[in-house]
Coordinates of C-alpha atoms in Angstrom, one line a residue:
M1 CA 9.1 17.5 -35.2
P2 CA 11.7 15.6 -32.5
P3 CA 10.9 14.9 -29.4
T4 CA 11.6 16.7 -26.6
P5 CA 15.4 15.8 -25.8
A6 CA 15.9 12.9 -22.4
S7 CA 17.5 15.9 -20.6
S8 CA 18.9 19.3 -20.6
S9 CA 21.0 21.2 -19.1
T10 CA 20.9 25.4 -18.6
S11 CA 23.2 25.8 -21.9
T12 CA 19.6 25.0 -23.7
L13 CA 17.7 27.2 -21.8
N14 CA 16.5 30.7 -23.7
V15 CA 16.9 32.6 -20.7
P16 CA 19.1 35.9 -18.9
D17 CA 22.5 35.1 -17.6
A18 CA 21.7 36.1 -14.0
T19 CA 18.7 33.4 -14.4
R20 CA 20.6 30.8 -15.6
S21 CA 23.2 31.1 -13.3
Y22 CA 21.0 30.1 -10.5
L23 CA 19.4 27.2 -12.5
E24 CA 22.5 26.1 -12.6
G25 CA 23.6 26.0 -9.0
V26 CA 20.3 23.9 -8.9
E27 CA 21.4 21.6 -11.8
K28 CA 24.3 20.7 -9.6
Q29 CA 22.3 19.2 -6.8
F30 CA 20.3 17.1 -8.8
H31 CA 23.2 16.0 -10.9
L32 CA 24.7 12.4 -10.5
S33 CA 27.9 11.7 -11.9
D34 CA 29.8 8.2 -12.5
E35 CA 31.6 8.3 -9.6
K36 CA 28.5 9.3 -7.3
L37 CA 26.4 6.2 -9.2
L38 CA 29.4 4.1 -8.5
A39 CA 29.1 4.6 -4.9
I40 CA 25.2 4.7 -4.6
T41 CA 25.3 1.2 -6.3
H42 CA 28.0 0.0 -3.8
Q43 CA 26.2 1.0 -0.8
F44 CA 23.5 -1.0 -2.2
V45 CA 25.2 -4.2 -2.6
D46 CA 26.4 -4.0 0.9
D47 CA 22.6 -3.6 2.2
F48 CA 22.1 -6.5 0.0
A49 CA 24.7 -8.1 2.5
L50 CA 23.0 -6.8 5.4
G51 CA 19.9 -7.9 4.9
L52 CA 20.5 -11.6 3.5
G53 CA 22.8 -12.0 6.3
E54 CA 20.3 -10.7 9.4
Y55 CA 16.5 -10.3 10.0
N56 CA 15.1 -6.6 10.8
K57 CA 17.3 -4.2 8.2
P58 CA 15.7 -1.9 6.3
M59 CA 16.5 -3.4 3.5
A60 CA 14.9 -6.4 4.0
M61 CA 15.7 -9.2 1.8
I62 CA 13.3 -11.4 2.0
P63 CA 13.5 -15.1 1.2
T64 CA 10.1 -15.8 -0.4
F65 CA 10.3 -19.6 -0.2
V66 CA 9.7 -19.8 -4.4
T67 CA 13.0 -22.0 -5.4
G68 CA 12.5 -21.5 -9.1
V69 CA 10.8 -19.6 -12.1
P70 CA 8.7 -20.8 -15.3
D71 CA 10.5 -21.2 -18.4
G72 CA 7.3 -21.3 -20.8
T73 CA 7.1 -24.4 -21.0
E74 CA 4.3 -25.4 -18.4
K75 CA 0.6 -26.0 -18.9
G76 CA -2.2 -25.5 -16.7
T77 CA -4.9 -23.5 -15.3
F78 CA -4.4 -21.4 -12.2
L79 CA -6.0 -18.8 -10.1
A80 CA -5.2 -15.8 -8.2
L81 CA -7.0 -13.4 -5.9
D82 CA -5.8 -9.9 -5.6
L83 CA -6.8 -8.1 -2.6
G84 CA -5.2 -4.3 -1.9
G85 CA -8.1 -2.1 -1.7
T86 CA -11.9 -0.6 -3.0
N87 CA -12.0 -3.9 -5.3
L88 CA -11.2 -7.4 -5.0
R89 CA -10.0 -8.8 -8.6
V90 CA -10.5 -13.0 -9.4
C91 CA -7.9 -14.2 -12.2
E92 CA -8.0 -17.5 -14.1
V93 CA -4.7 -17.8 -16.0
Q94 CA -4.8 -20.7 -18.3
L95 CA -0.6 -21.5 -19.4
H96 CA -0.3 -23.0 -23.1
G97 CA 3.1 -23.6 -22.7
N98 CA 4.3 -22.1 -25.2
K99 CA 5.0 -18.6 -23.6
E100 CA 1.6 -18.1 -24.0
F101 CA -1.6 -17.5 -21.4
T102 CA -5.0 -16.4 -21.3
L103 CA -6.3 -14.0 -18.9
R104 CA -9.9 -14.0 -17.4
Q105 CA -10.9 -12.1 -14.7
Q106 CA -13.9 -10.2 -12.7
K107 CA -13.7 -7.4 -10.0
Y108 CA -16.0 -7.5 -7.2
K109 CA -16.2 -4.6 -4.9
V110 CA -15.3 -4.7 -1.2
S111 CA -17.6 -2.4 0.8
D112 CA -16.7 -0.6 4.3
M113 CA -18.9 -2.8 6.2
L114 CA -16.9 -5.8 5.0
K115 CA -13.7 -3.9 5.3
T116 CA -14.4 -3.2 9.3
G117 CA -16.3 -6.2 10.6
E118 CA -15.3 -9.5 11.4
A119 CA -12.6 -10.9 9.4
T120 CA -14.8 -14.5 8.9
V121 CA -17.1 -12.5 7.2
L122 CA -14.7 -10.8 5.2
F123 CA -13.1 -14.1 3.9
D124 CA -16.0 -15.7 3.5
Y125 CA -17.0 -13.0 0.8
L126 CA -13.5 -13.5 -1.0
A127 CA -14.2 -17.2 -1.2
D128 CA -17.7 -16.5 -2.6
S129 CA -16.4 -14.2 -4.6
V130 CA -14.1 -16.9 -6.2
D131 CA -16.9 -19.4 -6.6
E132 CA -19.0 -17.3 -8.5
F133 CA -16.4 -16.3 -10.9
L134 CA -15.9 -20.1 -11.3
T135 CA -19.7 -20.6 -11.8
T136 CA -19.5 -17.6 -14.5
M137 CA -16.7 -18.9 -16.1
G138 CA -18.1 -22.9 -16.4
H139 CA -15.6 -24.6 -13.7
T140 CA -16.9 -28.1 -12.4
V141 CA -14.2 -28.6 -9.9
H142 CA -14.1 -31.9 -8.2
D143 CA -12.7 -33.2 -4.8
D144 CA -9.6 -34.4 -6.7
E145 CA -8.7 -31.9 -9.0
A146 CA -8.8 -28.8 -6.7
L147 CA -7.4 -25.6 -8.2
H148 CA -4.6 -23.7 -7.0
L149 CA -4.9 -20.2 -6.3
G150 CA -2.5 -17.7 -5.1
L151 CA -2.8 -14.9 -3.3
T152 CA -1.9 -11.3 -3.5
F153 CA -2.5 -9.4 -0.3
S154 CA -1.7 -5.9 -0.4
F155 CA -1.1 -5.5 3.6
P156 CA 2.1 -5.5 5.8
V157 CA 2.9 -9.6 6.2
E158 CA 5.2 -11.5 7.9
Q159 CA 5.2 -14.4 5.2
T160 CA 7.1 -17.5 6.7
A161 CA 6.7 -20.2 4.4
L162 CA 5.4 -19.3 0.6
D163 CA 2.3 -20.7 1.8
K164 CA 2.1 -18.9 5.3
G165 CA 1.7 -15.1 6.1
V166 CA 0.8 -13.8 9.4
L167 CA -0.9 -10.2 9.0
L168 CA 0.9 -7.7 10.8
T169 CA -1.9 -4.2 10.8
W170 CA -4.4 -3.4 8.4
T171 CA -3.9 -0.1 5.9
K172 CA -5.7 1.0 3.1
G173 CA -9.0 1.9 5.1
F174 CA -9.2 -2.1 6.4
A175 CA -9.9 -3.0 9.7
A176 CA -11.5 -6.0 10.0
K177 CA -11.7 -7.5 13.3
N178 CA -9.5 -11.2 14.1
A179 CA -7.4 -10.8 11.1
V180 CA -3.9 -9.2 12.7
G181 CA -1.9 -11.8 14.3
N182 CA -3.5 -15.0 12.2
D183 CA -2.6 -16.6 9.2
V184 CA -4.2 -14.8 6.0
V185 CA -3.6 -18.2 4.1
K186 CA -5.0 -20.0 6.4
L187 CA -8.2 -17.1 6.8
L188 CA -8.9 -17.9 3.7
Q189 CA -8.1 -21.7 3.2
D190 CA -10.4 -22.2 5.7
A191 CA -13.4 -19.9 4.0
F192 CA -12.9 -22.2 1.2
D193 CA -13.1 -25.6 3.1
R194 CA -16.5 -24.1 5.3
K195 CA -17.9 -23.4 1.9
H196 CA -16.7 -26.5 -0.2
I197 CA -15.3 -24.7 -2.3
H198 CA -12.2 -27.3 -3.7
V199 CA -9.8 -24.3 -4.3
K200 CA -6.2 -24.4 -2.4
C201 CA -4.7 -21.5 -1.6
S202 CA -1.3 -22.5 -2.5
A203 CA 0.5 -19.3 -2.5
L204 CA 1.0 -15.9 -0.6
V205 CA 2.2 -13.8 -3.2
N206 CA 4.6 -10.1 -3.3
D207 CA 3.4 -8.4 -6.7
T208 CA 7.1 -7.5 -7.1
V209 CA 7.7 -11.5 -7.4
G210 CA 4.8 -12.0 -9.4
A211 CA 6.2 -9.2 -12.0
L212 CA 9.4 -11.7 -11.9
L213 CA 7.3 -14.6 -12.4
S214 CA 5.1 -13.0 -15.3
R215 CA 7.8 -12.4 -17.1
A216 CA 9.5 -15.3 -16.9
Y217 CA 7.2 -17.3 -18.5
A218 CA 6.9 -15.0 -21.3
T219 CA 10.9 -15.3 -22.1
G220 CA 11.4 -18.5 -20.7
G221 CA 13.5 -16.9 -17.4
C222 CA 14.0 -14.1 -15.6
L223 CA 17.2 -12.4 -13.2
L224 CA 15.0 -9.6 -11.7
G225 CA 11.7 -8.2 -11.1
C226 CA 11.0 -4.6 -10.8
I227 CA 8.4 -1.9 -9.9
F228 CA 9.0 1.3 -10.9
G229 CA 5.5 3.0 -11.0
T230 CA 3.4 5.1 -7.9
G231 CA 6.2 3.1 -5.7
T232 CA 9.3 0.5 -6.3
N233 CA 10.4 -2.6 -5.1
G234 CA 12.9 -5.4 -6.8
A235 CA 13.1 -9.3 -6.6
Y236 CA 15.8 -11.5 -8.1
V237 CA 16.8 -15.0 -8.3
E238 CA 19.9 -15.5 -5.4
D239 CA 21.7 -18.3 -4.5
V240 CA 20.9 -19.6 -1.5
H241 CA 24.6 -20.1 0.0
K242 CA 24.4 -16.0 -0.1
I243 CA 20.9 -16.0 1.7
Q244 CA 23.1 -15.9 5.2
K245 CA 19.9 -15.9 7.5
L246 CA 19.0 -19.3 6.5
A247 CA 22.7 -20.6 6.6
N248 CA 21.5 -23.0 10.0
S249 CA 18.8 -24.5 7.9
S250 CA 20.5 -27.8 7.5
S251 CA 17.3 -28.8 5.3
L252 CA 17.9 -26.3 2.6
Q253 CA 21.2 -27.5 1.5
T254 CA 20.2 -29.1 -1.8
T255 CA 18.4 -26.1 -2.7
E256 CA 19.7 -23.8 -5.0
K257 CA 18.5 -20.5 -5.8
M258 CA 15.6 -18.4 -4.4
L259 CA 13.5 -15.7 -4.9
V260 CA 14.3 -12.5 -2.8
N261 CA 12.1 -9.6 -2.2
T262 CA 14.5 -6.6 -1.2
E263 CA 11.7 -4.3 -0.2
W264 CA 14.7 -2.0 -1.8
G265 CA 12.6 1.2 -0.9
A266 CA 13.7 1.5 1.9
F267 CA 17.6 2.1 0.7
N268 CA 19.8 4.2 2.4
N269 CA 17.0 5.8 5.1
T270 CA 20.1 8.1 6.9
R271 CA 20.6 9.4 3.4
S272 CA 24.6 9.1 3.5
V273 CA 24.9 8.5 -0.1
L274 CA 21.4 9.5 -1.8
P275 CA 21.5 12.5 -3.2
S276 CA 19.1 15.1 -0.9
T277 CA 18.2 18.6 -2.2
P278 CA 16.3 21.0 0.1
H279 CA 13.8 19.8 -1.8
D280 CA 13.7 16.5 -0.6
N281 CA 14.3 17.2 2.6
K282 CA 10.7 19.7 2.6
L283 CA 9.0 16.5 1.1
D284 CA 10.6 13.7 3.4
R285 CA 9.3 16.4 6.4
E286 CA 6.0 16.2 5.8
S287 CA 5.3 13.1 4.9
I288 CA 3.7 10.6 6.7
N289 CA 6.3 8.5 7.4
P290 CA 9.6 10.9 7.5
R291 CA 12.9 9.4 7.5
F292 CA 11.8 6.2 5.9
Q293 CA 11.2 4.8 2.5
A294 CA 14.0 7.2 1.6
Y295 CA 15.0 5.7 -2.2
E296 CA 11.1 5.3 -3.2
K297 CA 10.9 9.2 -2.2
F298 CA 13.8 9.8 -4.8
I299 CA 12.2 7.6 -7.6
S300 CA 8.6 6.5 -7.5
G301 CA 5.7 8.4 -8.9
M302 CA 4.0 9.4 -5.7
Y303 CA 6.6 11.7 -4.8
L304 CA 8.1 12.9 -8.1
G305 CA 5.5 15.4 -8.7
E306 CA 5.5 16.9 -5.4
I307 CA 10.1 16.8 -5.4
T308 CA 9.0 19.2 -9.0
R309 CA 6.1 21.1 -7.0
N310 CA 8.5 22.3 -4.4
L311 CA 11.4 22.7 -6.2
L312 CA 9.0 25.2 -8.5
L313 CA 7.9 27.0 -5.6
S314 CA 11.5 28.3 -5.0
F315 CA 11.9 29.7 -8.0
V316 CA 8.4 31.6 -7.5
D317 CA 9.6 32.8 -4.3
A318 CA 13.0 33.8 -5.3
A319 CA 13.9 37.0 -4.8
P320 CA 13.8 38.6 -7.7
P321 CA 11.2 35.4 -8.7
L322 CA 12.3 33.1 -11.3
L323 CA 9.0 31.6 -12.1
F324 CA 5.6 33.1 -13.3
N325 CA 6.6 36.5 -12.2
G326 CA 6.7 35.5 -8.4
S327 CA 2.6 34.1 -9.1
S328 CA 1.2 30.8 -8.0
T329 CA -2.4 29.2 -8.2
S330 CA -4.3 27.1 -5.7
I331 CA -3.2 24.0 -7.7
L332 CA 0.4 24.7 -7.4
N333 CA 0.6 25.8 -3.7
Q334 CA -1.4 22.4 -2.4
H335 CA 0.5 19.8 -1.1
Y336 CA 0.6 16.8 -3.8
G337 CA -1.2 19.2 -6.0
F338 CA 1.1 18.9 -8.7
D339 CA 0.8 15.5 -9.9
T340 CA 4.1 13.4 -11.7
A341 CA 1.5 12.6 -15.0
Y342 CA 1.9 16.3 -15.7
M343 CA 5.7 15.8 -15.6
S344 CA 5.1 13.5 -18.5
D345 CA 2.6 15.4 -19.9
I346 CA 5.3 18.6 -19.9
E347 CA 8.1 15.9 -21.1
N348 CA 5.8 14.8 -24.0
A349 CA 4.9 18.3 -25.1
Q350 CA 6.3 18.8 -28.9
T351 CA 6.1 22.6 -28.0
L352 CA 6.2 25.3 -25.5
E353 CA 2.7 26.6 -26.2
D354 CA 1.7 22.4 -25.6
I355 CA 4.0 23.4 -22.4
K356 CA 1.6 26.3 -21.6
K357 CA -1.7 24.6 -22.6
V358 CA -0.8 22.1 -19.4
L359 CA 0.0 24.5 -16.7
V360 CA -3.2 26.3 -17.9
E361 CA -5.4 23.2 -18.1
K362 CA -4.2 21.0 -15.1
V363 CA -2.0 23.9 -12.8
G364 CA -4.6 26.5 -12.9
F365 CA -2.6 29.2 -14.6
Q366 CA -4.3 32.2 -16.4
I367 CA -2.6 31.8 -20.6
D368 CA -1.2 35.0 -20.2
A369 CA 0.5 34.5 -16.7
V370 CA 2.9 31.8 -18.0
S371 CA 5.8 32.8 -20.6
N372 CA 8.0 31.0 -22.9
Q373 CA 10.8 31.6 -20.1
D374 CA 8.0 30.0 -17.9
A375 CA 7.4 27.0 -20.0
E376 CA 11.1 26.1 -20.5
I377 CA 12.2 26.5 -16.8
V378 CA 9.0 24.2 -15.9
R379 CA 9.9 21.9 -18.7
W380 CA 13.1 22.1 -17.6
A381 CA 12.8 21.4 -14.1
C382 CA 10.6 18.3 -14.7
Q383 CA 13.6 16.7 -16.3
Q384 CA 16.3 17.1 -13.9
V385 CA 13.8 15.6 -11.2
A386 CA 12.9 12.7 -13.6
T387 CA 16.3 12.3 -14.7
R388 CA 17.5 11.9 -11.4
A389 CA 14.7 9.3 -10.4
A390 CA 15.8 7.3 -13.8
Y391 CA 19.5 6.9 -12.9
L392 CA 18.9 6.1 -9.4
S393 CA 16.6 3.5 -10.5
G394 CA 20.2 2.0 -12.8
C395 CA 21.4 1.8 -9.4
A396 CA 18.8 -1.1 -8.1
V397 CA 19.1 -2.9 -11.3
G398 CA 23.4 -2.7 -11.7
A399 CA 23.5 -3.8 -7.9
V400 CA 21.8 -7.0 -8.5
L401 CA 23.8 -7.8 -11.7
V402 CA 26.3 -6.8 -9.2
Q403 CA 25.4 -9.5 -6.5
T404 CA 24.0 -12.4 -8.7
G405 CA 27.9 -12.1 -10.5
N406 CA 26.8 -10.8 -13.9
A407 CA 28.4 -7.5 -13.8
T408 CA 31.7 -5.8 -12.3
L409 CA 30.5 -2.8 -10.5
G410 CA 32.4 -0.1 -12.8
G411 CA 32.0 -1.7 -15.8
G412 CA 34.6 -4.6 -17.5
R413 CA 33.3 -6.8 -20.7
S414 CA 31.0 -10.1 -19.5
T415 CA 32.3 -13.8 -19.5
N416 CA 28.6 -14.3 -19.6
E417 CA 27.1 -14.4 -23.0
R418 CA 23.4 -15.0 -22.1
K419 CA 21.1 -12.1 -21.4
F420 CA 19.4 -10.7 -18.4
A421 CA 15.9 -10.5 -18.5
V422 CA 14.6 -8.2 -16.1
G423 CA 10.7 -7.9 -16.1
V424 CA 9.1 -4.5 -14.9
D425 CA 6.1 -3.3 -13.8
G426 CA 4.7 0.3 -13.1
S427 CA 3.5 3.6 -14.7
L428 CA 6.7 5.1 -14.8
I429 CA 8.8 2.6 -16.8
Q430 CA 5.3 1.9 -18.6
F431 CA 4.7 5.9 -19.7
Y432 CA 7.0 8.5 -18.5
P433 CA 9.1 9.5 -21.3
N434 CA 12.7 8.4 -21.8
F435 CA 12.5 6.7 -18.6
E436 CA 13.9 3.7 -19.6
S437 CA 16.9 5.3 -21.9
R438 CA 17.9 7.2 -18.7
L439 CA 17.9 4.4 -16.9
R440 CA 20.4 2.9 -19.6
D441 CA 22.6 5.6 -19.1
S442 CA 22.9 5.2 -15.5
L443 CA 23.3 1.3 -16.1
R444 CA 26.2 1.8 -18.9
A445 CA 28.2 3.7 -16.2
I446 CA 27.5 1.4 -13.2
V447 CA 28.0 -1.8 -15.0
G448 CA 30.0 -0.9 -18.4
E449 CA 27.9 -0.8 -22.2
D450 CA 28.8 -4.4 -22.6
V451 CA 26.6 -6.1 -20.1
E452 CA 24.4 -3.0 -20.4
R453 CA 23.6 -4.5 -24.2
K454 CA 22.6 -7.8 -22.3
V455 CA 19.9 -6.6 -20.0
E456 CA 16.6 -6.5 -21.9
I457 CA 13.6 -4.7 -20.0
G458 CA 10.5 -6.1 -21.1
L459 CA 7.0 -5.6 -19.6
A460 CA 5.7 -8.1 -16.7
R461 CA 2.0 -8.3 -17.9
D462 CA 0.1 -8.3 -14.5
G463 CA 2.5 -9.5 -11.4
S464 CA -0.4 -9.3 -8.7
G465 CA -2.9 -11.6 -11.1
V466 CA -0.6 -13.6 -13.6
G467 CA 2.3 -13.7 -11.9
A468 CA 0.4 -14.6 -8.2
A469 CA -1.2 -17.8 -10.5
L470 CA 1.8 -18.4 -11.8
C471 CA 3.3 -18.5 -8.1
A472 CA 0.8 -21.0 -7.3
L473 CA 2.2 -22.9 -10.5
Q474 CA 5.9 -22.9 -8.5
A475 CA 4.1 -24.2 -5.3
L476 CA 2.4 -27.2 -7.3
K477 CA 6.1 -27.9 -8.4
Q478 CA 7.5 -27.5 -5.6
E479 CA 5.1 -29.8 -3.6
Q480 CA 5.3 -32.6 -6.3
T481 CA 8.9 -32.4 -6.1
G482 CA 9.0 -32.5 -2.0
T483 CA 10.7 -29.0 -2.2
K484 CA 7.7 -27.5 -0.1
A485 CA 8.0 -29.7 2.8
V486 CA 11.9 -28.9 3.0
L487 CA 11.1 -25.2 3.1
Q488 CA 8.8 -25.6 5.5
E489 CA 10.4 -27.2 7.7
A490 CA 13.7 -24.3 7.0
A491 CA 10.8 -21.6 7.1
A492 CA 9.8 -22.9 11.2
S493 CA 13.6 -23.1 12.2
E494 CA 14.4 -20.0 11.2
Y495 CA 11.2 -17.7 12.0
E496 CA 12.1 -19.2 15.8
K497 CA 15.8 -17.7 15.8
Q498 CA 14.1 -14.1 14.4
P499 CA 13.7 -11.4 16.7
K500 CA 10.2 -11.2 17.0
L501 CA 8.4 -7.2 16.6
N502 CA 6.6 -7.1 19.5
A503 CA 9.4 -8.6 21.5

């Protein structure tokens, strides 16, 4: 049997005319015309310029001080430390110089006592975990050959250099004392030094930047790294002269390129161009951060299930009811009870009976409470929400192509014959049915078929692990060429000019 179509309109549904008419009105709310996609992408490019020009804009456009990407010929052994939750992960990445690498890794538990105790105790534990990992893997590190390590630190940090970042606040249940306001790279390096562990923490890494670097090593270069999963973000290679908030840094005049972390999840928090529906507004109002991270709430896995739940309940509550004969379940009634994974299962379903099975096993319905018409409408609702998310994701990719001069908004033939490598990570882009094909449909409308064909979307392996190790590689390359000192001088100069958060 052929797979479920990538998208469907109400015309394909076997429903009464009155129901079809109602659903057509809903479909119009979720539909994104080519004109709307272009308007959203145009706003994206405008917001890129604002963030590149000034600090403290919603689209932060954070300079990463990474000035190049690997090309796959590099060799060596580098480490990564990934801290962001219940576990920490230590990785060793051996680069073979032929666009291939070998990864060895180990996870270590972070206890509640460590999360809430003294920062020195927490960072000593991080250092001890690296030491134990190296011992287990058979490493003997001498004074003159300290291993370089990239730190993926998934907490709010104000980064002012490749190897410097001040912790703004703890999240995710961490509350270690005397860490906020301090440089987390120095805290870790001090722990290594106290314990005479010959490891140098040379880079503080964002996982999106890591995704770009990971894909670059595997393909010989990469323009854009992006996450389409529980959350969303993008990082790309920008011309330094376009980063106007660094324009007064004379020391940067010899630097041509720099990776920029867009933080595009906060795009259009005013929702002036994003296509809000009542179901989106309800989600935002009930969220822990109303009026923030607007774009992320339209496209990321954390929220798609909840938008769909709101939509389904509006059908249940319609007069007369359009779904489940007006009944619901405790799971469907629960805030965030309808997981995005259920949407994926429903869109993957080959038959209406398969959809019913998901609704019975995952959402708690009795089998006789779900009709064929109910199953059709549920699948259609999932497709509306997921297709819109993929189309909006295409706006971000298209905006980067336009921003970097590789495409024209609205299309046209590309004068550039090379391919554009895009490294992606995240559960939506990896596993959600038809997500990439829908994204490409959007991209064709935004930049034209000629450019879209040259976009090579490929999985970036382990941005927070492999990518962090590759960032340590890049830090070493910049240190060897003298670029690091130049960037530190520029960073220090520009940081002093920034409006401070506590000012």
